[in-house]
Short mmCIF file of C-alpha atoms in Angstrom, two decimals:
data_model
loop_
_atom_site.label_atom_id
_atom_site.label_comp_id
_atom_site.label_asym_id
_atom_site.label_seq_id
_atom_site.Cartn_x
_atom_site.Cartn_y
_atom_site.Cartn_z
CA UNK A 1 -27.63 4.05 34.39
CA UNK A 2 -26.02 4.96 31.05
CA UNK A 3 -24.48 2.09 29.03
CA UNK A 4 -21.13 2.70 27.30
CA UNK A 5 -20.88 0.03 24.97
CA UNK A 6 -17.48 -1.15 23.71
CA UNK A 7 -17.54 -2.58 20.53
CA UNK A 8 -14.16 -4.87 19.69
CA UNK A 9 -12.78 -7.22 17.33
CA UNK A 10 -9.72 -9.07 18.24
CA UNK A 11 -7.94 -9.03 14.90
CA UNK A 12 -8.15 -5.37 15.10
CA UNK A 13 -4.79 -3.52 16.03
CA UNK A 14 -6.19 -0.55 17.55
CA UNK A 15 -8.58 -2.21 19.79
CA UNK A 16 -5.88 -3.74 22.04
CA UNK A 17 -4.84 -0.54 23.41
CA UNK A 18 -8.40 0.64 24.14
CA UNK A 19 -9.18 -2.96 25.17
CA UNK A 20 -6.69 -2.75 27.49
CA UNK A 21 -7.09 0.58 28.98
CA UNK A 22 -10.83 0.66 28.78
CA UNK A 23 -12.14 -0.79 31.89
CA UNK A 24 -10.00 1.08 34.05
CA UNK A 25 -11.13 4.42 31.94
CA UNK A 26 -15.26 3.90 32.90
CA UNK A 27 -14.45 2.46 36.53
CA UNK A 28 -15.10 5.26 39.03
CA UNK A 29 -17.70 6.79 36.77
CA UNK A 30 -21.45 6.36 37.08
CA UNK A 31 -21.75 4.50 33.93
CA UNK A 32 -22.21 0.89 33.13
CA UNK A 33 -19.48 -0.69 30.81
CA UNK A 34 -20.61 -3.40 28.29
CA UNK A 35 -18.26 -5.61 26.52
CA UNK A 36 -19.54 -6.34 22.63
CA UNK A 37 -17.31 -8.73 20.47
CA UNK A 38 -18.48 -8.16 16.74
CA UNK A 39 -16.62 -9.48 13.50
CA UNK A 40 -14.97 -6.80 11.13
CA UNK A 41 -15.27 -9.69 8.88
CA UNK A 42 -18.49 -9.61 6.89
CA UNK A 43 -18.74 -5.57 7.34
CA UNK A 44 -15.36 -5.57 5.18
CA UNK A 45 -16.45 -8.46 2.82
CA UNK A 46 -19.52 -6.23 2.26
CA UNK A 47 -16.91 -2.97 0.93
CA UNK A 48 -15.57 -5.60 -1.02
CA UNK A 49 -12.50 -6.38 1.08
CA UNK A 50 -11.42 -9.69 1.72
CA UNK A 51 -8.16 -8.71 4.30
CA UNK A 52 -7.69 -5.99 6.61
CA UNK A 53 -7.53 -2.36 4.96
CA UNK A 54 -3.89 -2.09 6.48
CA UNK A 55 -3.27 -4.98 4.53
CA UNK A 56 -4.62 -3.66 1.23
CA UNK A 57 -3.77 -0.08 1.63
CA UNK A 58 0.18 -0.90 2.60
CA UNK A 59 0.73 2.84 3.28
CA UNK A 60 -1.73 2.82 5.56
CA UNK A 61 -0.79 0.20 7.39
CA UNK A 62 3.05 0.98 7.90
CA UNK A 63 1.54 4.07 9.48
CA UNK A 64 -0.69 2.25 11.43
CA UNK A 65 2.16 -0.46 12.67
CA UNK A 66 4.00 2.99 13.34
CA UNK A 67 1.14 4.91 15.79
CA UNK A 68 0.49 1.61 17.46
CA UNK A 69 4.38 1.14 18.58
CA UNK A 70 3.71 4.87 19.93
CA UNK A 71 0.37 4.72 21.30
CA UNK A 72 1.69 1.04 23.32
CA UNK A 73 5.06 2.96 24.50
CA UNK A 74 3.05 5.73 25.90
CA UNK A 75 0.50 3.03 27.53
CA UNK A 76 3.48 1.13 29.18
CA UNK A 77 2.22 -1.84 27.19
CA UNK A 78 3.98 -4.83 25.68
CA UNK A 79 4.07 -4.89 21.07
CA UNK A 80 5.51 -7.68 19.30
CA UNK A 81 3.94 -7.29 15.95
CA UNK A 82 1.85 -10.40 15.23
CA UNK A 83 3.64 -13.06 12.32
CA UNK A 84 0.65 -13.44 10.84
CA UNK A 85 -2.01 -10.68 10.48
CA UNK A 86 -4.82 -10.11 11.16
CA UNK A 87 -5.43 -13.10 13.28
CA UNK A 88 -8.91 -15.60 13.10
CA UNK A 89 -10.32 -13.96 16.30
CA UNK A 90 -13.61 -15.86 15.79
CA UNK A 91 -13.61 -18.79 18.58
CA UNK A 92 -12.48 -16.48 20.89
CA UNK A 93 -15.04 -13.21 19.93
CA UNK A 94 -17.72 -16.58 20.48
CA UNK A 95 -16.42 -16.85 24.19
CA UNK A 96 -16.27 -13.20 25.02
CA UNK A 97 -20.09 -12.65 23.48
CA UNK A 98 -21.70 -15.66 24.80
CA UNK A 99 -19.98 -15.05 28.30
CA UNK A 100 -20.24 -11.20 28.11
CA UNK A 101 -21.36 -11.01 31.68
CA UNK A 102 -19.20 -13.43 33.32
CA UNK A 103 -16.55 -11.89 36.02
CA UNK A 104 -13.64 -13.21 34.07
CA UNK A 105 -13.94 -11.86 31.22
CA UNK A 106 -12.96 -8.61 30.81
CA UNK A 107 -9.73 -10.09 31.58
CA UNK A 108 -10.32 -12.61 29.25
CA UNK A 109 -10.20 -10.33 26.52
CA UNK A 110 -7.37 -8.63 27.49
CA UNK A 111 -5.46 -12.07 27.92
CA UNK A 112 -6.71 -12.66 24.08
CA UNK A 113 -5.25 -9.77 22.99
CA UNK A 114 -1.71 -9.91 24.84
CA UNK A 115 -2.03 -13.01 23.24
CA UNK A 116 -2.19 -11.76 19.62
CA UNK A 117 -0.53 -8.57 19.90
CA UNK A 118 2.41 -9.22 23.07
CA UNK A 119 2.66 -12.69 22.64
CA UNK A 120 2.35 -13.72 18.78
CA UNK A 121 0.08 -16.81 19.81
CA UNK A 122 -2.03 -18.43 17.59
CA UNK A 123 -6.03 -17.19 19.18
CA UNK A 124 -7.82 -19.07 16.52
CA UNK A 125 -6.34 -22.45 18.50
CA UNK A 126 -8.14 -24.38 21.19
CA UNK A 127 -5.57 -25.06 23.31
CA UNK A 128 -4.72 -21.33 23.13
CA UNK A 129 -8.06 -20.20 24.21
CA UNK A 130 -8.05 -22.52 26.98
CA UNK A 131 -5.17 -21.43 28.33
CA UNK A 132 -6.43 -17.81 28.63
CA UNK A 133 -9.90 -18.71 29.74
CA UNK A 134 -7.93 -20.42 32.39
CA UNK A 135 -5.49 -17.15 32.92
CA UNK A 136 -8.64 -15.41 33.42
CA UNK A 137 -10.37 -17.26 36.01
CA UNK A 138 -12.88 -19.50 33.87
CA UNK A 139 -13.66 -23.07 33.47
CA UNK A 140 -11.71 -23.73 30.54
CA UNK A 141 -13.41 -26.82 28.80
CA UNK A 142 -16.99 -25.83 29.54
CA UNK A 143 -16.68 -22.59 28.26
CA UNK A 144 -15.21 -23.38 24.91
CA UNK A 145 -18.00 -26.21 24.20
CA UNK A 146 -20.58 -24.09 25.29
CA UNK A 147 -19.12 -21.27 22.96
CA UNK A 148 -19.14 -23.31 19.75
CA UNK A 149 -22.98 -24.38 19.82
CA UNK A 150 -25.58 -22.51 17.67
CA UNK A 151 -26.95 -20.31 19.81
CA UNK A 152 -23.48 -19.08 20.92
CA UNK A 153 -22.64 -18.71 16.79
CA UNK A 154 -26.13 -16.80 16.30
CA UNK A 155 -25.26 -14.49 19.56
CA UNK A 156 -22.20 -13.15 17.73
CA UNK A 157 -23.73 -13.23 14.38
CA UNK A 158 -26.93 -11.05 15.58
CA UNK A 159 -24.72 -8.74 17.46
CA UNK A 160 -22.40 -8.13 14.30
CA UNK A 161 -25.54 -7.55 12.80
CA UNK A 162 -26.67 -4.60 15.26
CA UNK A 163 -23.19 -3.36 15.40
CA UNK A 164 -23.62 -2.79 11.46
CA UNK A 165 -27.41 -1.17 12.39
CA UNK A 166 -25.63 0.93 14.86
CA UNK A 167 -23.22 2.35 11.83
CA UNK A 168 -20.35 0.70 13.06
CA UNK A 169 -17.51 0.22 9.97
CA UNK A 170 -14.41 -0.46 12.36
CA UNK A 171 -12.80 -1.17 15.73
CA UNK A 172 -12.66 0.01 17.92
CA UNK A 173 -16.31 1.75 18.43
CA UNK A 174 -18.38 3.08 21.17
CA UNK A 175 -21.70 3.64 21.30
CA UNK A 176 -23.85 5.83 24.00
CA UNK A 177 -27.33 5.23 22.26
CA UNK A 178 -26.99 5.89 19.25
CA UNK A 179 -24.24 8.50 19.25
CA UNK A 180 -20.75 6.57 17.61
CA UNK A 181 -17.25 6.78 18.36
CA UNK A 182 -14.96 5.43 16.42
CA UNK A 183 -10.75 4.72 17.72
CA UNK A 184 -8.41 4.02 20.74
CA UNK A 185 -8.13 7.71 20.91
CA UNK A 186 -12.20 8.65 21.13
CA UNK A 187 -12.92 6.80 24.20
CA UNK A 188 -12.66 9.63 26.59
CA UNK A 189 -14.75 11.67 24.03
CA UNK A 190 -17.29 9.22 24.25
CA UNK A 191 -16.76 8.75 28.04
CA UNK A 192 -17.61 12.65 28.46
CA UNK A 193 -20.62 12.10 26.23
CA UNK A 194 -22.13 9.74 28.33
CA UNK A 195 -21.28 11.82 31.49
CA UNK A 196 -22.90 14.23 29.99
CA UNK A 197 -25.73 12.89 28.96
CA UNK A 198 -26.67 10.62 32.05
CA UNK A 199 -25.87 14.27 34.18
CA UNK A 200 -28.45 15.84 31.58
CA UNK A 201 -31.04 13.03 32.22
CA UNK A 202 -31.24 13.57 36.22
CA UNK B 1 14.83 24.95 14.36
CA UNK B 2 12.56 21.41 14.29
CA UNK B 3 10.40 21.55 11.82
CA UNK B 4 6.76 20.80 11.78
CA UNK B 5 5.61 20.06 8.22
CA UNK B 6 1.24 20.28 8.02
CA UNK B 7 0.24 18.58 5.26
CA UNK B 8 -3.29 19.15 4.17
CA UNK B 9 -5.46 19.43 1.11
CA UNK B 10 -8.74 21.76 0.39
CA UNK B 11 -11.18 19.19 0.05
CA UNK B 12 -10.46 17.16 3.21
CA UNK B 13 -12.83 17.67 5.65
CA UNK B 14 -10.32 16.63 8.85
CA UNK B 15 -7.91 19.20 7.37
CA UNK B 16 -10.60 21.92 8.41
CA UNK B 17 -10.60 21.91 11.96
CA UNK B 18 -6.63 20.87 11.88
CA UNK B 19 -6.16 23.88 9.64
CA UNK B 20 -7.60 26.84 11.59
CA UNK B 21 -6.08 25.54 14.91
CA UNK B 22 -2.44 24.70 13.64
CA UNK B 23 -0.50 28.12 13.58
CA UNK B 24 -1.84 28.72 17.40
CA UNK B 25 -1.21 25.58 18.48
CA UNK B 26 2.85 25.76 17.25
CA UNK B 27 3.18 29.46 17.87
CA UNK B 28 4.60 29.82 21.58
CA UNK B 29 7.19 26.83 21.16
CA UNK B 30 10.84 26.97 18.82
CA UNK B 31 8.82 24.92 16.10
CA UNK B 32 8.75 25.90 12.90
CA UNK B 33 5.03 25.74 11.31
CA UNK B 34 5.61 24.73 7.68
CA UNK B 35 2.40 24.70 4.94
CA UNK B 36 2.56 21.86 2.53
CA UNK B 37 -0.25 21.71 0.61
CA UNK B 38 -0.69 18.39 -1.93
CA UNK B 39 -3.09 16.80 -3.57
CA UNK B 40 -5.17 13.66 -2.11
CA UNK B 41 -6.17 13.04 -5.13
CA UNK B 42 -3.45 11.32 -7.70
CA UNK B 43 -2.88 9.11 -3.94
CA UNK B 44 -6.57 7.90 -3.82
CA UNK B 45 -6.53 7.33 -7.74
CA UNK B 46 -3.31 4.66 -6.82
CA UNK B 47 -5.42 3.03 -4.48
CA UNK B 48 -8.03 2.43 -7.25
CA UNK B 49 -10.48 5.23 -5.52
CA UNK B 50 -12.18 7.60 -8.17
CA UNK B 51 -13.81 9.34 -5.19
CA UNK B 52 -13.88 10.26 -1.41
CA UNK B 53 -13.41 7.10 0.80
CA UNK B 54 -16.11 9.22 2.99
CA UNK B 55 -18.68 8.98 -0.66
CA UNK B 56 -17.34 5.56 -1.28
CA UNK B 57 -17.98 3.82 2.01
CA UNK B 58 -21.39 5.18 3.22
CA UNK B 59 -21.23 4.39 7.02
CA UNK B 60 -17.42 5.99 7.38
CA UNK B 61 -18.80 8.79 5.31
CA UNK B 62 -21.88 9.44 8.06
CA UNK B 63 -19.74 9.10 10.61
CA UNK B 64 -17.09 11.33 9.33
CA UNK B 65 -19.88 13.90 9.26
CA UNK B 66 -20.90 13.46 12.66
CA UNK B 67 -17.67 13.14 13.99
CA UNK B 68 -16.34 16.59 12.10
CA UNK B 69 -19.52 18.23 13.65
CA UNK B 70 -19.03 17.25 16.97
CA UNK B 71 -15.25 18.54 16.65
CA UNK B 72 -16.44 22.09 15.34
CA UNK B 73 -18.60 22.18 18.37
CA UNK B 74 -16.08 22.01 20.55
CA UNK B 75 -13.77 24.18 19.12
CA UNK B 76 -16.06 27.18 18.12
CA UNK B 77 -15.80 26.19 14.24
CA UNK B 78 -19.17 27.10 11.82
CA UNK B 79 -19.67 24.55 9.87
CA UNK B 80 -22.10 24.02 6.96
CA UNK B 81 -22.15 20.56 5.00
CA UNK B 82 -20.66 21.64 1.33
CA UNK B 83 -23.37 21.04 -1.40
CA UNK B 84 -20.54 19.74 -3.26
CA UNK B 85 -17.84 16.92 -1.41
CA UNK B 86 -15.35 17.01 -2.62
CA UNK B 87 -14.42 20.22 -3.95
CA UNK B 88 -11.61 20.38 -6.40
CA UNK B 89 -8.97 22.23 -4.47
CA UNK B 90 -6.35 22.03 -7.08
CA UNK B 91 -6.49 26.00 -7.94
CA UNK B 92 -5.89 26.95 -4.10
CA UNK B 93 -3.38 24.22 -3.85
CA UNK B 94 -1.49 25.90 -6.31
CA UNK B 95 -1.39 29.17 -4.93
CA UNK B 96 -0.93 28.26 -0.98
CA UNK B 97 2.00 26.02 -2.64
CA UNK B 98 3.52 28.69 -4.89
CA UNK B 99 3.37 31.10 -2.31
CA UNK B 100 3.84 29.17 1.00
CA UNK B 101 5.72 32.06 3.06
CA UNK B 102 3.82 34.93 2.39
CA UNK B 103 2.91 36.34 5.22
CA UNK B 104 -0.72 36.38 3.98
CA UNK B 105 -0.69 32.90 3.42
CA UNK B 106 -2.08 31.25 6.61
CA UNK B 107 -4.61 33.58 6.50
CA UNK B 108 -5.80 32.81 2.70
CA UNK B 109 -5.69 29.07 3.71
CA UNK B 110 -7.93 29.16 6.45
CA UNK B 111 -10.21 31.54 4.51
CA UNK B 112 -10.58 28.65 1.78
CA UNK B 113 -11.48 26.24 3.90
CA UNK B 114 -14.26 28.72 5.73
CA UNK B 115 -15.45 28.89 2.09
CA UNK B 116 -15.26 25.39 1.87
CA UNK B 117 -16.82 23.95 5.37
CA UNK B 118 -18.45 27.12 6.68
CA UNK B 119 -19.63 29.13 4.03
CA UNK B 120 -20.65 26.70 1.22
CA UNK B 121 -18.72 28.14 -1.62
CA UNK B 122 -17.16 27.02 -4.54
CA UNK B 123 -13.34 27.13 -3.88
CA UNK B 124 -12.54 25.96 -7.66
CA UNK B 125 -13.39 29.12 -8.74
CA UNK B 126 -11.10 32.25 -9.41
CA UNK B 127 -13.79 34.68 -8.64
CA UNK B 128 -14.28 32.61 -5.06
CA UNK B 129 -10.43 32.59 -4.75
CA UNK B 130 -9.63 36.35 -5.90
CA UNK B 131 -11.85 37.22 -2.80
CA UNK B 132 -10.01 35.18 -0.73
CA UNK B 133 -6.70 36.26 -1.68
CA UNK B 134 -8.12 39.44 -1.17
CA UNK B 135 -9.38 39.17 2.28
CA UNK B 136 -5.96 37.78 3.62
CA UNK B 137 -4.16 40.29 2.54
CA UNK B 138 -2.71 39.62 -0.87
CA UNK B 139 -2.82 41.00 -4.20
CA UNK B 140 -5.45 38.84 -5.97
CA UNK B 141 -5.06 39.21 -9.56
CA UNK B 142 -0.96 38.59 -9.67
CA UNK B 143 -1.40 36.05 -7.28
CA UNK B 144 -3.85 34.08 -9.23
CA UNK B 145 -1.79 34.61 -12.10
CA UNK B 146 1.44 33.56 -11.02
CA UNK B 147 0.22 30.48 -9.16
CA UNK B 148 -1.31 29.32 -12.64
CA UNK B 149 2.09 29.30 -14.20
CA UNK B 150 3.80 26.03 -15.60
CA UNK B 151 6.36 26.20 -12.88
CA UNK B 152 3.51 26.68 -10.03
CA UNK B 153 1.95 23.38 -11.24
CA UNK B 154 5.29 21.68 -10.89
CA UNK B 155 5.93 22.35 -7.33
CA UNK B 156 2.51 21.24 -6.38
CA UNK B 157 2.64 17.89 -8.63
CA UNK B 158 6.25 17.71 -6.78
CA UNK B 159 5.48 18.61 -3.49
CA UNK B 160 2.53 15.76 -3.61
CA UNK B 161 5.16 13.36 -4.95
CA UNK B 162 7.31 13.56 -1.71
CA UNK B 163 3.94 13.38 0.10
CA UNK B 164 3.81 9.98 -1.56
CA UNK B 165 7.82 9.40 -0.65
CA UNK B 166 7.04 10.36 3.16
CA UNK B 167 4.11 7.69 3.65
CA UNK B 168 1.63 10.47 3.58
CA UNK B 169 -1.66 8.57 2.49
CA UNK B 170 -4.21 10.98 3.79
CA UNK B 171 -5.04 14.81 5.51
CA UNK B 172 -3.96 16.33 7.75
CA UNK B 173 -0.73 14.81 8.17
CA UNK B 174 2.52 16.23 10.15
CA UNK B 175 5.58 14.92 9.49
CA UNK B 176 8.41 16.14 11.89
CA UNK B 177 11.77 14.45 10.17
CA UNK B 178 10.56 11.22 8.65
CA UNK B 179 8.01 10.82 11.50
CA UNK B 180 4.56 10.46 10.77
CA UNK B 181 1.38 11.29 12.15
CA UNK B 182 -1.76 11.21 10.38
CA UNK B 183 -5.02 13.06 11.21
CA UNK B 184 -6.50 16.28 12.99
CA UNK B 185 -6.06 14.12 16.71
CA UNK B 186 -2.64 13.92 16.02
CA UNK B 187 -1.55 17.25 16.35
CA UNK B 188 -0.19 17.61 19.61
CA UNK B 189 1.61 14.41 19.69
CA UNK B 190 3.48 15.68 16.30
CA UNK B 191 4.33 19.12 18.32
CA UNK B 192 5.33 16.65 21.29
CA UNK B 193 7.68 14.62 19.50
CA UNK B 194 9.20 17.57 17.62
CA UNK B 195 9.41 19.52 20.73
CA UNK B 196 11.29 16.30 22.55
CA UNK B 197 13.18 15.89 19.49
CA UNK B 198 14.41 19.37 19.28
CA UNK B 199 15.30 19.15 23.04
CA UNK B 200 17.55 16.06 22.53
CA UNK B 201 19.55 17.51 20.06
CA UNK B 202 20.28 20.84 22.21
#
């Protein structure tokens, strides 16, 4: 079965839409959807960037604050643009990579980012996260101390490190193999490649 | 008439693909296709960049490459990785600004960047640009000429400054009003919203 790996960060502005949209995108297909938290963090750090490039490059990011109020109208989904930005997405990213197979949370991650993006909530908070474990379906406590122990913390921090072996340099990203996609608006691109490609391996 | 304002510049690879599919994509509705060529260049200089974010930041710049030749394959575009990125446009800047309603204009800028992206030449220089002049249809050595003149230089240098006053921080861009959208992917939601736009104010 071919994998369609979804690469997110939950500070990232663009990955809410495709967060939100994406499951329902690769359902009804033949191929497997993977969920993969990263950090943006230490990929920027090593440009030399120590905020978000929409924060640095202010032109850039007025656009960007712009195409994401049209991109959510279109979608039908809620904007409030977050009081402080970006957000400390790294508890959560924890949860979401050390549970990446659990049934909850794919709607986990969507509750994280209505959370930063809809509902101008704090995600870097405890109680926060709890709540929207709980939203989703999981057990609240257990999950968040299981998510802050080493092996959880080394989980995200090897899988940032592949993400950056894969050539990822933002979010959100696909990857079919090793063929990249980068943006909200390349996931049915990379959809069709991996159509394509699991059709051309039968 | 709504106007749709493309804004691109020769050495931008995006502005390729956007470029050679524009005038078809507008022609059929009551938009008007404007040609605004500027310079990317005194904008990346503000934002402390002596160079191509694509040379700069070596995993955008691969993927950029990648991404540009997957677009060409879908839309029947040659493409041929330039020996030299970027070229300096600034010549055929000046003379698809100085002379942005000849009728032979569209055709000259879609020659240049087939001399760019498809044919590996150097676009800087007035041999390169006489023949492409030539081949669209205009008269080379007045052309050349003219767009060289003090007053040619001015309307580029002030034609990139209102670049800067629209938000324009990259190619392609459309702006339709003050409405911005940024990048090759963006083209049909520009037409879209100046389409829409021109029907609300029937």
């Amino acid at each position: 079965m071919k994998r369609f790996e979804f690469w997110f960060e939950f500070a990232s502005t663009y990955s809410y839409p495709a967060a939100m949209r994406v499951e329902h995108l690769v359902s009804g297909s033949d191929i497997e959807l993977l969920w993969r938290p990263f950090l943006l963090g230490p990929i920027f750090g090593a440009q030399g960037w120590n905020d978000s490039p929409f924060n640095l490059y202010p032109a850039k990011g007025s656009y960007m604050w712009r195409d994401l109020e049209r991109i959510c109208v279109r979608e039908g989904l809620p904007l409030r643009r977050p009081s402080v930005f970006p957000r400390n997405g790294l508890h959560a990213a924890r949860v979401a990579c050390w549970f990446d197979t659990e049934p909850w949370t794919p709607e986990f991650v969507r509750q994280v980012y209505l959370a930063n993006f809809a509902r101008d909530l704090d995600i870097s908070r405890g109680e926060v996260l709890a709540e929207l474990v709980r939203s989703a379906g999981g057990p609240a406590a257990a999950v968040l101390d299981r998510a802050g122990q080493p092996d959880s913390k080394q989980k995200l921090r090897s899988q940032t490190e592949r993400a950056i072996a894969l050539g990822i340099f933002g979010a959100p990203s696909v990857t079919v193999g090793s063929e990249l996609f980068w943006g909200n608006d390349r996931l049915e691109e990379a959809l069709a490649w991996a159509r394509r490609d699991a059709s051309q391996s039968d």
